[in-house]
Coordinates of C-alpha atoms in Angstrom, one line a residue:
M1 CA -0.1 -0.2 0.1
D2 CA 1.8 3.2 -1.0
D3 CA 1.8 6.4 0.7
H4 CA -0.9 8.1 -1.2
T5 CA -3.7 5.1 -0.4
I6 CA -3.1 5.7 3.1
E7 CA -3.3 9.6 3.3
S8 CA -6.5 9.4 1.7
E9 CA -8.1 6.8 4.2
I10 CA -7.2 8.4 7.0
S11 CA -7.4 11.9 6.3
S12 CA -11.4 11.6 7.7
P13 CA -11.4 8.9 10.7
V14 CA -15.1 8.6 12.1
L15 CA -15.0 8.6 15.9
S16 CA -18.7 6.9 17.0
P17 CA -20.5 8.0 19.6
A18 CA -22.0 5.5 20.6
N19 CA -22.4 5.0 24.4
M20 CA -21.6 8.0 25.2
P21 CA -22.7 9.5 28.5
S22 CA -25.2 12.3 28.4
S23 CA -22.0 15.0 29.3
S24 CA -20.7 14.2 26.0
T25 CA -21.9 18.1 25.3
E26 CA -19.3 19.1 28.0
S27 CA -16.3 21.1 26.7
P28 CA -13.4 22.2 28.3
E29 CA -14.8 25.9 29.5
D30 CA -17.7 24.1 31.2
S31 CA -16.5 24.9 34.6
S32 CA -19.0 21.9 35.8
A33 CA -17.0 19.7 35.3
P34 CA -13.3 17.9 36.2
S35 CA -10.6 19.5 34.2
I36 CA -8.6 16.5 32.6
A37 CA -4.7 17.5 31.3
I38 CA -3.2 14.9 29.3
A39 CA 1.1 15.3 29.7
G40 CA 2.2 13.6 26.4
G41 CA 0.5 13.0 23.2
G42 CA 2.2 10.2 22.3
I43 CA 0.4 6.5 21.9
G44 CA -0.4 6.3 25.1
G45 CA -1.7 9.8 25.6
L46 CA -3.7 10.0 22.7
V47 CA -5.3 6.7 23.4
L48 CA -6.4 7.5 26.1
A49 CA -7.3 11.1 25.6
L50 CA -9.7 9.3 23.1
A51 CA -11.2 6.6 25.3
L52 CA -12.1 9.1 27.8
R53 CA -13.8 11.1 25.6
E54 CA -15.7 7.8 23.9
N55 CA -16.5 6.5 27.2
L56 CA -16.9 9.6 29.6
G57 CA -18.4 11.8 27.1
V58 CA -15.4 14.7 28.3
I59 CA -13.0 16.3 26.4
P60 CA -8.9 16.2 27.7
V61 CA -6.1 18.1 26.9
V62 CA -3.8 17.0 25.2
Y63 CA 0.0 18.8 25.6
E64 CA 2.8 17.4 23.7
Q65 CA 6.2 18.4 23.7
A66 CA 7.4 18.3 20.0
P67 CA 6.8 21.3 18.2
E68 CA 3.9 19.2 15.7
F69 CA 3.7 15.1 14.1
A70 CA 5.8 14.7 10.9
D71 CA 4.8 12.3 8.2
G72 CA 7.5 9.9 6.6
V73 CA 9.6 10.0 10.6
G74 CA 10.9 7.6 13.2
G75 CA 10.3 3.7 13.7
A76 CA 7.8 1.4 13.6
I77 CA 5.6 -1.3 16.2
G78 CA 4.1 -4.3 15.9
M79 CA 0.3 -4.5 17.0
Y80 CA -1.4 -7.0 19.2
P81 CA -5.0 -8.2 19.6
N82 CA -4.6 -6.8 23.2
G83 CA -4.2 -3.1 21.8
L84 CA -6.3 -3.3 19.0
R85 CA -8.6 -3.9 21.2
V86 CA -8.9 -1.4 23.2
I87 CA -8.5 0.5 19.5
R88 CA -11.6 -1.3 18.3
D89 CA -13.8 -0.2 21.7
I90 CA -13.2 3.5 21.0
S91 CA -14.4 2.9 17.6
P92 CA -14.6 0.2 14.7
K93 CA -13.6 2.6 12.3
L94 CA -10.3 3.7 14.0
L95 CA -9.3 0.0 13.6
E96 CA -10.5 0.0 10.6
V97 CA -8.2 3.2 9.5
I98 CA -4.8 1.4 11.5
R99 CA -5.2 -1.5 10.0
G100 CA -5.4 -0.2 6.6
A101 CA -2.1 1.8 7.3
G102 CA -0.2 -0.9 9.1
Y103 CA 0.3 -4.7 7.5
P104 CA -0.3 -8.2 9.0
Y105 CA 2.3 -10.4 9.7
I106 CA 0.8 -13.6 9.0
H107 CA 4.2 -15.9 10.2
R108 CA 6.3 -15.8 12.8
R109 CA 9.8 -17.1 11.6
W110 CA 12.9 -18.2 13.5
Y111 CA 16.3 -18.1 11.9
R112 CA 19.4 -18.9 12.0
H113 CA 21.5 -16.3 10.3
D114 CA 22.6 -18.0 7.1
G115 CA 18.7 -18.2 6.3
T116 CA 18.0 -21.2 7.3
E117 CA 14.2 -21.5 8.8
V118 CA 14.1 -22.8 12.5
A119 CA 10.6 -22.9 13.2
V120 CA 7.2 -21.1 11.7
A121 CA 4.2 -20.0 13.3
R122 CA 0.9 -18.4 12.0
E123 CA 0.4 -15.4 13.9
G124 CA -3.5 -15.9 13.5
V125 CA -3.0 -17.9 16.6
L126 CA -2.7 -15.1 18.9
A127 CA -6.2 -13.1 17.5
P128 CA -9.2 -13.9 19.5
S129 CA -10.5 -16.3 16.2
G130 CA -7.4 -17.5 15.8
R131 CA -7.6 -16.8 12.1
D132 CA -5.1 -15.1 10.4
D133 CA -7.8 -12.3 8.4
D134 CA -9.4 -11.4 12.5
E135 CA -10.0 -7.5 12.7
L136 CA -7.3 -8.0 15.7
A137 CA -4.7 -10.5 14.3
P138 CA -0.8 -8.7 14.5
I139 CA -0.1 -5.7 12.3
G140 CA 3.3 -4.0 11.7
I141 CA 3.3 -0.2 11.0
R142 CA 5.0 2.7 11.3
R143 CA 5.1 4.8 14.4
W144 CA 4.0 8.2 12.5
K145 CA 1.4 6.6 10.2
L146 CA -0.5 4.8 13.5
Q147 CA 0.0 8.2 15.5
R148 CA -1.5 10.3 12.1
A149 CA -4.4 8.0 12.4
L150 CA -4.9 9.2 16.7
C151 CA -4.4 12.4 16.0
D152 CA -6.9 12.9 12.9
A153 CA -9.1 10.6 15.4
C154 CA -8.9 13.3 18.4
D155 CA -9.5 15.9 15.5
A156 CA -12.6 14.8 14.9
A157 CA -13.7 14.3 18.4
G158 CA -12.8 17.9 19.4
I159 CA -10.2 17.1 21.5
P160 CA -7.4 19.6 21.6
I161 CA -3.9 18.9 21.2
N162 CA -1.2 21.5 21.9
F163 CA 2.0 21.3 20.3
G164 CA 5.2 22.9 22.2
K165 CA 4.3 21.8 25.6
H166 CA 7.9 20.5 27.4
V167 CA 6.1 19.7 30.7
N168 CA 8.9 21.2 33.3
A169 CA 7.7 21.4 36.6
V170 CA 4.5 19.7 38.5
G171 CA 2.7 20.6 41.3
S172 CA 0.2 21.4 43.5
S173 CA -2.0 24.4 42.2
L174 CA -2.0 27.6 44.9
D175 CA -6.0 26.5 45.8
G176 CA -4.8 23.1 46.6
M177 CA -7.8 21.5 44.4
G178 CA -5.1 20.8 41.6
T179 CA -2.5 20.1 39.8
E180 CA -0.6 22.7 38.1
L181 CA 1.9 22.0 34.7
T182 CA 4.7 24.3 33.7
F183 CA 5.8 24.4 30.8
S184 CA 9.2 25.4 29.4
D185 CA 8.1 28.2 27.7
G186 CA 7.4 29.7 30.9
T187 CA 3.5 29.1 30.2
K188 CA 1.5 27.3 32.8
T189 CA -2.0 25.1 33.0
T190 CA -3.7 24.0 35.8
A191 CA -6.2 20.9 35.8
S192 CA -8.6 19.0 38.2
I193 CA -6.8 15.3 37.2
V194 CA -3.6 15.1 35.3
F195 CA -2.4 12.0 33.6
G196 CA 1.6 11.6 32.4
A197 CA 2.2 9.6 29.7
D198 CA 4.9 11.8 28.8
G199 CA 7.5 9.1 28.6
V200 CA 10.7 7.5 30.0
K201 CA 12.0 11.3 31.0
S202 CA 8.6 11.7 32.4
K203 CA 8.5 14.8 34.8
V204 CA 4.7 14.0 36.0
R205 CA 6.5 10.7 37.1
D206 CA 9.0 13.0 39.5
A207 CA 5.8 14.6 41.2
V208 CA 4.5 10.9 41.9
I209 CA 7.5 9.4 43.2
G210 CA 10.1 12.1 43.8
A211 CA 12.6 13.2 41.4
G212 CA 15.4 11.0 40.5
S213 CA 13.7 8.3 42.5
Q214 CA 14.5 5.9 39.8
E215 CA 16.3 6.6 36.7
P216 CA 16.5 4.2 33.9
E217 CA 20.2 1.8 33.7
Y218 CA 21.9 1.2 30.6
T219 CA 21.2 -2.6 30.1
G220 CA 24.1 -3.2 28.3
V221 CA 22.6 -3.5 25.0
T222 CA 22.9 -1.2 21.6
C223 CA 20.4 -1.5 19.0
L224 CA 20.8 0.0 15.3
M225 CA 17.1 0.2 13.6
G226 CA 15.8 1.2 10.1
S227 CA 13.5 1.1 7.6
S228 CA 14.1 -0.2 3.6
S229 CA 12.1 -0.5 0.9
V230 CA 13.1 -4.4 0.4
P231 CA 10.3 -6.3 0.5
R232 CA 10.7 -9.7 2.7
P233 CA 11.1 -13.0 0.5
N234 CA 9.1 -14.8 3.3
R235 CA 5.9 -13.2 4.8
G236 CA 6.2 -12.2 8.5
I237 CA 8.0 -10.7 11.5
C238 CA 11.4 -12.7 11.9
F239 CA 14.4 -13.1 14.0
P240 CA 18.0 -14.2 13.2
S241 CA 20.7 -14.9 15.6
S242 CA 24.4 -15.4 14.8
T243 CA 26.1 -16.9 16.7
S244 CA 29.5 -15.8 14.6
T245 CA 28.9 -11.7 14.7
K246 CA 27.4 -12.4 18.2
C247 CA 24.5 -10.4 17.9
H248 CA 20.7 -11.1 17.1
M249 CA 17.7 -9.3 14.3
C250 CA 14.6 -8.3 14.4
T251 CA 13.0 -8.2 11.0
Y252 CA 9.6 -7.5 10.2
P253 CA 7.1 -5.7 7.2
T254 CA 4.9 -2.6 7.4
G255 CA 4.1 -2.6 4.1
P256 CA 4.4 -4.5 1.1
N257 CA 7.7 -3.0 0.1
E258 CA 9.1 -1.8 3.3
T259 CA 11.1 -3.8 5.8
I260 CA 12.1 -2.6 9.2
F261 CA 15.3 -4.3 10.6
Q262 CA 16.4 -4.1 14.4
I263 CA 19.8 -5.3 15.2
Y264 CA 21.1 -5.9 18.5
F265 CA 24.4 -6.0 19.7
P266 CA 26.1 -6.2 23.5
T267 CA 28.0 -3.3 24.1
P268 CA 28.9 -3.1 27.4
V269 CA 30.3 0.8 27.3
E270 CA 27.3 2.9 27.3
N271 CA 27.7 5.7 24.6
P272 CA 24.7 8.0 24.4
E273 CA 27.1 10.5 22.5
N274 CA 26.5 8.1 19.7
W275 CA 22.7 7.3 19.7
G276 CA 19.9 9.0 18.0
T277 CA 19.7 9.7 14.3
M278 CA 22.9 9.9 12.4
S279 CA 23.7 12.3 9.7
R280 CA 23.2 11.1 6.1
E281 CA 27.2 10.6 5.8
D282 CA 27.5 8.4 8.7
E283 CA 24.6 7.1 8.0
K284 CA 25.2 5.5 4.6
K285 CA 29.1 4.6 6.3
E286 CA 27.4 2.7 9.4
V287 CA 25.2 0.5 7.5
S288 CA 28.0 -0.3 4.7
E289 CA 30.0 -1.6 7.2
L290 CA 27.7 -3.5 9.0
A291 CA 26.3 -5.2 6.1
D292 CA 29.9 -6.0 5.1
R293 CA 31.0 -7.6 8.2
L294 CA 27.1 -9.5 8.2
E295 CA 28.4 -11.0 4.8
K296 CA 31.7 -12.0 5.4
D297 CA 30.2 -13.9 8.6
G298 CA 27.5 -15.6 6.3
W299 CA 24.6 -14.0 7.0
A300 CA 22.0 -14.9 4.3
D301 CA 21.4 -11.9 1.8
Q302 CA 17.5 -11.4 2.5
F303 CA 18.7 -10.3 6.2
V304 CA 21.7 -8.4 4.1
Q305 CA 19.8 -6.8 2.1
P306 CA 17.6 -4.5 4.0
L307 CA 20.6 -2.7 5.3
R308 CA 22.3 -1.8 2.0
E309 CA 18.9 0.0 1.0
A310 CA 18.1 1.5 3.7
T311 CA 15.7 4.1 3.8
A312 CA 18.0 7.6 3.8
G313 CA 17.1 9.5 7.1
S314 CA 15.8 6.5 8.5
V315 CA 18.4 4.8 10.5
V316 CA 19.0 5.5 14.3
R317 CA 21.3 4.0 17.1
V318 CA 19.5 4.0 19.9
G319 CA 20.9 1.8 23.5
L320 CA 18.3 0.1 25.7
R321 CA 17.6 1.5 29.3
A322 CA 15.5 -0.5 31.4
R323 CA 14.1 -0.2 35.6
D324 CA 12.5 -2.4 37.7
P325 CA 8.8 -1.5 37.6
I326 CA 7.7 1.4 40.3
S327 CA 5.2 0.4 42.9
K328 CA 3.1 3.9 42.9
W329 CA 1.4 5.8 40.0
V330 CA -1.0 7.6 41.6
K331 CA -1.1 10.8 43.6
L332 CA -3.6 12.6 45.4
A333 CA -3.2 15.2 47.4
E334 CA -5.8 16.1 50.9
G335 CA -6.8 19.0 48.7
G336 CA -8.2 17.0 45.5
S337 CA -4.7 17.6 43.4
R338 CA -4.7 14.0 41.3
T339 CA -2.1 12.6 39.2
V340 CA -1.7 9.5 37.0
L341 CA 0.9 7.9 35.4
L342 CA 0.7 5.2 32.0
G343 CA 2.9 4.0 29.5
D344 CA 6.4 4.4 29.7
A345 CA 5.9 7.0 32.3
A346 CA 5.5 4.1 35.0
H347 CA 6.9 1.0 33.1
P348 CA 9.4 1.8 30.5
P349 CA 9.7 -1.6 28.3
V350 CA 12.6 -3.4 26.3
P351 CA 11.7 -4.0 23.2
Y352 CA 11.9 -7.6 22.5
I353 CA 8.4 -8.7 22.8
G354 CA 6.6 -5.9 21.0
Q355 CA 4.6 -5.1 24.1
G356 CA 5.8 -1.6 25.1
A357 CA 2.9 0.4 23.6
M358 CA 0.3 -2.6 23.7
M359 CA 0.9 -1.7 27.6
A360 CA 0.4 1.9 27.3
I361 CA -2.7 1.9 24.9
E362 CA -3.9 -1.1 27.9
D363 CA -3.5 1.1 31.0
A364 CA -5.6 3.8 28.5
G365 CA -8.3 1.4 28.0
T366 CA -8.0 0.8 31.3
I367 CA -8.6 4.0 33.4
A368 CA -11.0 4.5 30.9
Y369 CA -13.5 1.7 31.5
L370 CA -12.8 1.9 35.3
L371 CA -13.9 5.6 35.2
Q372 CA -17.0 4.8 33.5
N373 CA -17.8 2.2 36.0
I374 CA -17.2 3.7 38.9
C375 CA -17.4 7.6 38.3
V376 CA -20.3 7.9 36.3
D377 CA -23.8 9.0 37.9
D378 CA -26.4 9.9 36.5
G379 CA -24.9 10.1 32.8
R380 CA -22.2 12.7 34.5
F381 CA -18.7 12.3 35.1
N382 CA -17.3 13.4 38.5
T383 CA -14.4 12.5 40.5
K384 CA -16.3 11.3 43.9
H385 CA -15.4 7.7 43.3
F386 CA -11.8 8.8 41.6
A387 CA -9.7 7.3 44.2
R388 CA -11.4 3.8 44.5
A389 CA -11.1 3.5 40.3
M390 CA -7.5 4.4 40.9
A391 CA -6.7 1.8 43.6
L392 CA -8.2 -0.5 41.2
Y393 CA -6.1 0.8 38.5
E394 CA -3.0 0.3 40.3
K395 CA -3.7 -3.2 41.4
I396 CA -5.2 -4.3 37.8
R397 CA -1.8 -2.6 35.9
I398 CA 1.2 -3.2 38.3
P399 CA 1.1 -6.5 37.9
R400 CA 0.2 -7.4 35.3
T401 CA 2.6 -4.9 32.9
G402 CA 5.3 -6.4 35.2
K403 CA 4.8 -9.2 34.2
I404 CA 4.4 -8.8 30.7
L405 CA 7.0 -6.9 30.6
G406 CA 9.5 -9.2 32.3
K407 CA 8.8 -11.9 29.6
S408 CA 10.3 -9.3 27.1
K409 CA 13.5 -9.6 29.2
V410 CA 13.8 -13.3 29.2
L411 CA 13.1 -13.9 25.6
G412 CA 15.7 -11.2 24.9
K413 CA 18.2 -12.4 26.7
S414 CA 17.5 -15.5 24.9
Q415 CA 18.1 -14.3 21.8
Q416 CA 21.2 -13.6 22.8
D417 CA 22.5 -16.1 24.7
R418 CA 21.1 -18.0 21.1
A419 CA 24.1 -15.8 19.6
D420 CA 26.8 -16.2 22.6
S421 CA 26.7 -20.0 22.4
V422 CA 26.6 -22.8 19.9
L423 CA 25.4 -25.0 22.4
Y424 CA 22.7 -23.2 24.0
N425 CA 21.8 -21.9 20.4
W426 CA 21.6 -25.8 19.3
F427 CA 19.4 -26.5 22.5
R428 CA 17.1 -23.2 22.2
E429 CA 16.2 -24.2 18.8
W430 CA 15.0 -27.3 19.4
S431 CA 13.0 -26.0 22.1
I432 CA 11.4 -23.0 19.9
W433 CA 11.1 -26.3 17.1
V434 CA 9.0 -27.8 19.8
Q435 CA 6.9 -25.0 21.6
V436 CA 5.6 -24.0 18.0
L437 CA 4.7 -27.4 17.2
I438 CA 2.8 -28.3 20.2
H439 CA 1.3 -24.6 21.1
G440 CA 1.5 -23.2 17.7
T441 CA 3.5 -20.0 18.9
L442 CA 6.2 -19.8 21.6
P443 CA 4.0 -19.6 25.1
L444 CA 4.8 -16.4 26.6
M445 CA 3.5 -14.8 23.3
K446 CA 0.2 -15.3 24.6
P447 CA 0.1 -13.7 28.3
G448 CA 0.4 -10.4 26.1
A449 CA -1.4 -10.8 23.1
K450 CA -4.7 -12.9 24.4
Y451 CA -5.5 -10.6 26.8
N452 CA -8.7 -8.8 27.6
Y453 CA -8.7 -5.2 29.4
R454 CA -12.8 -5.1 30.3
E455 CA -12.7 -9.4 31.7
D456 CA -10.1 -8.4 34.1
V457 CA -11.6 -5.4 35.2
D458 CA -15.1 -7.1 35.4
A459 CA -13.7 -9.7 37.5
M460 CA -11.9 -7.2 39.7
L461 CA -15.1 -5.8 40.7
L462 CA -16.9 -8.6 40.8
N463 CA -14.5 -9.4 43.2
E464 CA -14.8 -6.2 45.2
E465 CA -18.5 -6.5 45.4
D466 CA -18.3 -10.1 46.7
N467 CA -15.8 -9.0 49.4
G468 CA -17.9 -6.1 50.2
A469 CA -21.6 -8.4 50.5
A470 CA -18.8 -10.9 53.1
E471 CA -18.5 -8.3 55.1

């Protein structure tokens, strides 16, 4: 699918107004409605804004540090049934737009670096129906296309997005009844509720748990990633590993003629000065030298060619950082200030299992669904039981994200162990083949992808009712 076709499909998404409470006519100027600010206009922040609009009928205000959302830049992500389900609950039309901008994987493949296929699984086994054509089956999508679809949906829903608003400080308002955000341009705003979706370096997180409490630490792994117009010879997301080069790779399609590549190298010394987007000259030199090295080490052409034909300006080098999950995501001050974390601000991921963005989307869906069930009286949203809703949010989401992102670390380590040890690689190849034969895919993929956030919330609410009745 070419860019022209995608742009024509996502230019005017329709956000379904079904099931909105009667307060859907409220606007940011309605002083009777609790004001909601979302710090961060990334995937989690925009999905939360749309979910709050759909579930509660309120209109939050989004503050994004970037000066604008630019088309054609940035990396890509995989979207799995657990995240796509949240999108569908917001708007089936929005799901259709996002699927049209992405590309279904169909298969998951494990390889040796020389092109020998170890095992192949159908991605449809992760979908609710088990079919490859399920509307929730996994897809690859360029991040800018996903963000554009979400941004257009916010625009259609009347949700304002203020660009160039980098949060510099967070504190209580003068009257103690709200949270005040101070931006780097000197402007300020106050809201009854602030949701912090402002990423790994979150200033909102500092306000919740204290500045510098838990900074992410370098994992010892550097990733070179980029895109290429070289199509995959075999459809699917692929995981080659090499005991000769001592590294592993992931490639996946985001279109019929577009492949994303990510190559992971153990790099004990942290060099943040070398991270980020490269100059065109450095980019060309880096991918050419790496392609020559891989070719010399016997890598198959299907893995080398995407590097040789990398799209100019797409290559980025990043060091992977991680930290232990924090145990406090919500801060409720006595005067009424309410601050809540979601996404990378609460649980920055490592990328090996493809669930980082999905966890942020799950967070957003869970928040909106809890508030719909607990904080809507007579068709109007209020904050009377907000503390209860957010206590359940932490009770549901902290264990859930810790479990899934822990599995990502396990998967990443096993991939690197394959590259480090010939003996372990033989064992791991046999193990992958057996697991795929028995389970249809690696079992550790299923707890992430098959999760239904509404079922979890409903079970928690029912358990709360049963406990209340027992008392």
